Amino acid sequence: RESVHSDFTGVVEGLLDTKTTIDRNRNVRWSEGDQVVIFEGSTLGGKFQVTKESVGETSADFEFISEREDYGSGFDMDHNVAFYPYDSKIKCANGDDNNPTESYLLTHISLPSVQKYVEGSFGQATFPMVAVTSSKEDKSLSFKNVLGGLRLQLKGDFIVSSITVRGNEDELLAGTASVK
């Protein structure tokens, strides 16, 4: 496969509390160093990063950083698929044998069991998002939040060293996940 990469633009759909920075109007803002994996019409994904001009904006341009080395030859896809945050382990495959050009499966997504506190923001890579374009030629990524979120707002002059959250039925809240 020829190593030619396009510029992509990404926005987060709706006024969702996702990502690492939210302004006073609850708009999601892209942060410096935000990276996504983009499977650009192929399972050969690449690392893309928010451009410096897009930091603090609600819409971001992404620039190509590098290709992953362990993909092999891959297969062609009819769409571009992107995932935030970037992780070199994430893989993309056909998600449906009956309609392989319309369904994709992202695997090896890691949901951390420990999330670090970030003052006035969300921790880096806390809310995973996915985007699928209408075609290979479409470079506009409309990210959707993959999971729900829990926002804790503590007030007072006490010190909290940790908070533990558990599911009602001991369901997994962290670990390895996949997105179809």
C-alpha positions as a printed Julia matrix, in Angstrom:
180×3 Matrix{Float64}:
   0.0     0.0    0.0
   1.31    3.4   -0.94
   2.06    5.57   2.09
  -0.06    8.62   1.19
  -2.19   10.15   3.95
  -4.97   12.7    3.83
  -5.74   15.5    6.22
  -8.76   14.81   8.42
 -11.08   17.14  10.33
 -12.88   15.95  13.46
 -15.76   17.23  15.56
 -17.59   15.68  18.49
 -21.31   15.14  17.8
 -23.64   17.09  20.04
 -22.88   18.7   23.38
 -21.56   15.54  24.99
 -19.39   15.61  28.07
 -16.55   13.8   26.4
 -12.87   14.42  25.82
 -10.4    16.21  27.96
 -11.56   19.82  27.96
 -15.01   21.35  28.21
 -15.61   25.1   28.16
 -18.22   27.08  30.13
 -20.82   26.5   27.4
 -20.28   22.71  27.64
 -18.59   22.6   24.24
 -15.93   19.96  23.8
 -12.51   21.4   23.02
  -9.62   19.44  21.57
  -6.47   19.44  23.69
  -2.8    19.66  22.85
  -1.37   16.24  22.09
  -4.74   14.56  21.45
  -4.15   11.62  19.12
  -6.45    9.3   17.19
  -5.94    6.12  15.22
  -7.43    6.42  11.72
  -8.0     3.41   9.5
  -7.85    5.31   6.22
  -9.88    3.13   3.83
  -7.9     0.14   5.06
  -7.14   -1.87   8.17
  -3.69   -0.27   7.95
  -4.26    2.34  10.63
  -2.12    5.33  11.4
  -1.48    7.73  14.25
  -2.85   11.24  13.72
  -2.54   14.2   16.09
  -4.5    17.41  16.59
  -2.73   20.29  14.87
  -1.39   23.17  16.98
  -3.91   25.51  15.32
  -6.79   23.28  16.5
  -5.88   23.19  20.2
  -8.74   24.69  22.21
 -11.16   24.54  19.27
 -14.4    22.54  18.97
 -13.39   21.27  15.52
  -9.91   19.9   14.9
  -7.63   19.2   12.0
  -5.5    16.08  12.37
  -2.04   15.6   10.9
  -0.46   12.24  10.12
   2.28   11.21  12.57
   3.16    7.59  11.76
   1.91    4.22  10.55
   1.7     1.21  12.8
   4.33   -1.38  12.03
   2.49   -4.6   12.89
  -0.54   -4.51  10.6
   0.66   -6.73   7.76
  -1.08   -6.19   4.42
  -4.58   -5.49   5.77
  -7.75   -5.25   3.7
  -9.48   -2.38   1.96
 -12.55   -0.72   3.48
 -15.22    1.51   1.91
 -15.0     4.02   4.79
 -12.5     5.68   7.1
 -12.76    4.63  10.74
 -11.23    6.63  13.59
 -10.91    6.03  17.32
  -9.98    8.38  20.16
  -7.73    7.98  22.06
  -4.89    6.54  20.02
  -3.61    3.18  21.17
  -1.17    1.15  19.09
  -2.97   -2.09  20.05
  -6.34   -1.21  18.48
  -7.2    -3.32  15.42
  -9.95   -2.93  12.81
 -11.69   -5.78  10.97
 -14.94   -6.6    9.18
 -17.72   -6.52  11.75
 -20.34   -8.44   9.79
 -19.73  -11.29   7.36
 -23.1   -10.63   5.64
 -22.26   -7.01   4.86
 -18.48   -6.57   5.3
 -18.25   -3.13   3.64
 -20.77   -1.53   6.02
 -19.75   -2.91   9.41
 -16.41   -2.73  11.22
 -15.13   -4.13  14.48
 -12.51   -2.32  16.57
 -10.82   -4.6   19.09
  -8.11   -4.44  21.75
  -9.51   -1.22  23.22
  -8.31   -0.75  26.77
 -10.55    0.91  29.36
  -8.35    1.92  32.31
  -9.36    0.88  35.82
  -7.56    3.9   37.28
  -8.17    7.38  35.95
  -6.11   10.28  37.16
  -7.66   13.49  38.4
  -7.18   16.55  36.21
  -8.26   19.87  37.67
 -11.04   21.56  35.69
 -11.09   18.83  33.04
 -11.34   15.13  32.28
  -8.32   12.87  32.38
  -6.49   12.21  29.14
  -8.08    9.33  27.17
 -10.98    9.03  29.61
 -13.93    8.99  27.19
 -13.42    6.82  24.09
 -15.0     8.05  20.86
 -15.41    6.54  17.4
 -16.11    7.99  13.94
 -16.97    6.38  10.59
 -17.07    8.48   7.43
 -19.64    8.1    4.65
 -16.94    6.99   2.17
 -13.17    6.66   1.75
 -13.11   10.07   0.12
 -14.93   11.72   3.05
 -12.35   13.16   5.47
 -14.82   14.65   8.0
 -14.83   12.66  11.21
 -17.94   13.03  13.37
 -16.96   11.44  16.69
 -19.55    9.77  18.92
 -19.01    8.9   22.56
 -18.72    5.12  22.99
 -19.57    4.96  26.71
 -21.45    6.84  29.34
 -19.55    8.83  31.89
 -19.57    9.64  35.54
 -18.69   13.15  36.59
 -18.03   13.77  40.26
 -17.97   17.31  41.54
 -16.67   17.53  45.08
 -16.88   20.72  47.12
 -15.38   21.65  50.42
 -11.99   21.85  52.05
 -11.39   18.13  52.61
  -8.83   15.92  50.83
  -9.95   12.85  48.87
  -7.17   10.36  48.13
  -9.21    7.97  45.96
 -12.74    7.08  44.85
 -13.87    3.58  43.92
 -16.83    2.96  41.6
 -18.4    -0.51  41.2
 -21.24   -1.84  39.07
 -24.48   -2.93  40.74
 -24.03   -6.53  39.62
 -20.21   -6.51  39.67
 -20.2    -5.91  35.91
 -16.89   -4.87  34.39
 -16.21   -1.13  34.31
 -12.66   -1.49  33.01
 -10.63   -3.87  30.9
 -10.56   -4.84  27.24
 -13.44   -3.83  24.99
 -14.5    -3.86  21.36
 -16.71   -1.51  19.32
 -18.83   -2.53  16.32
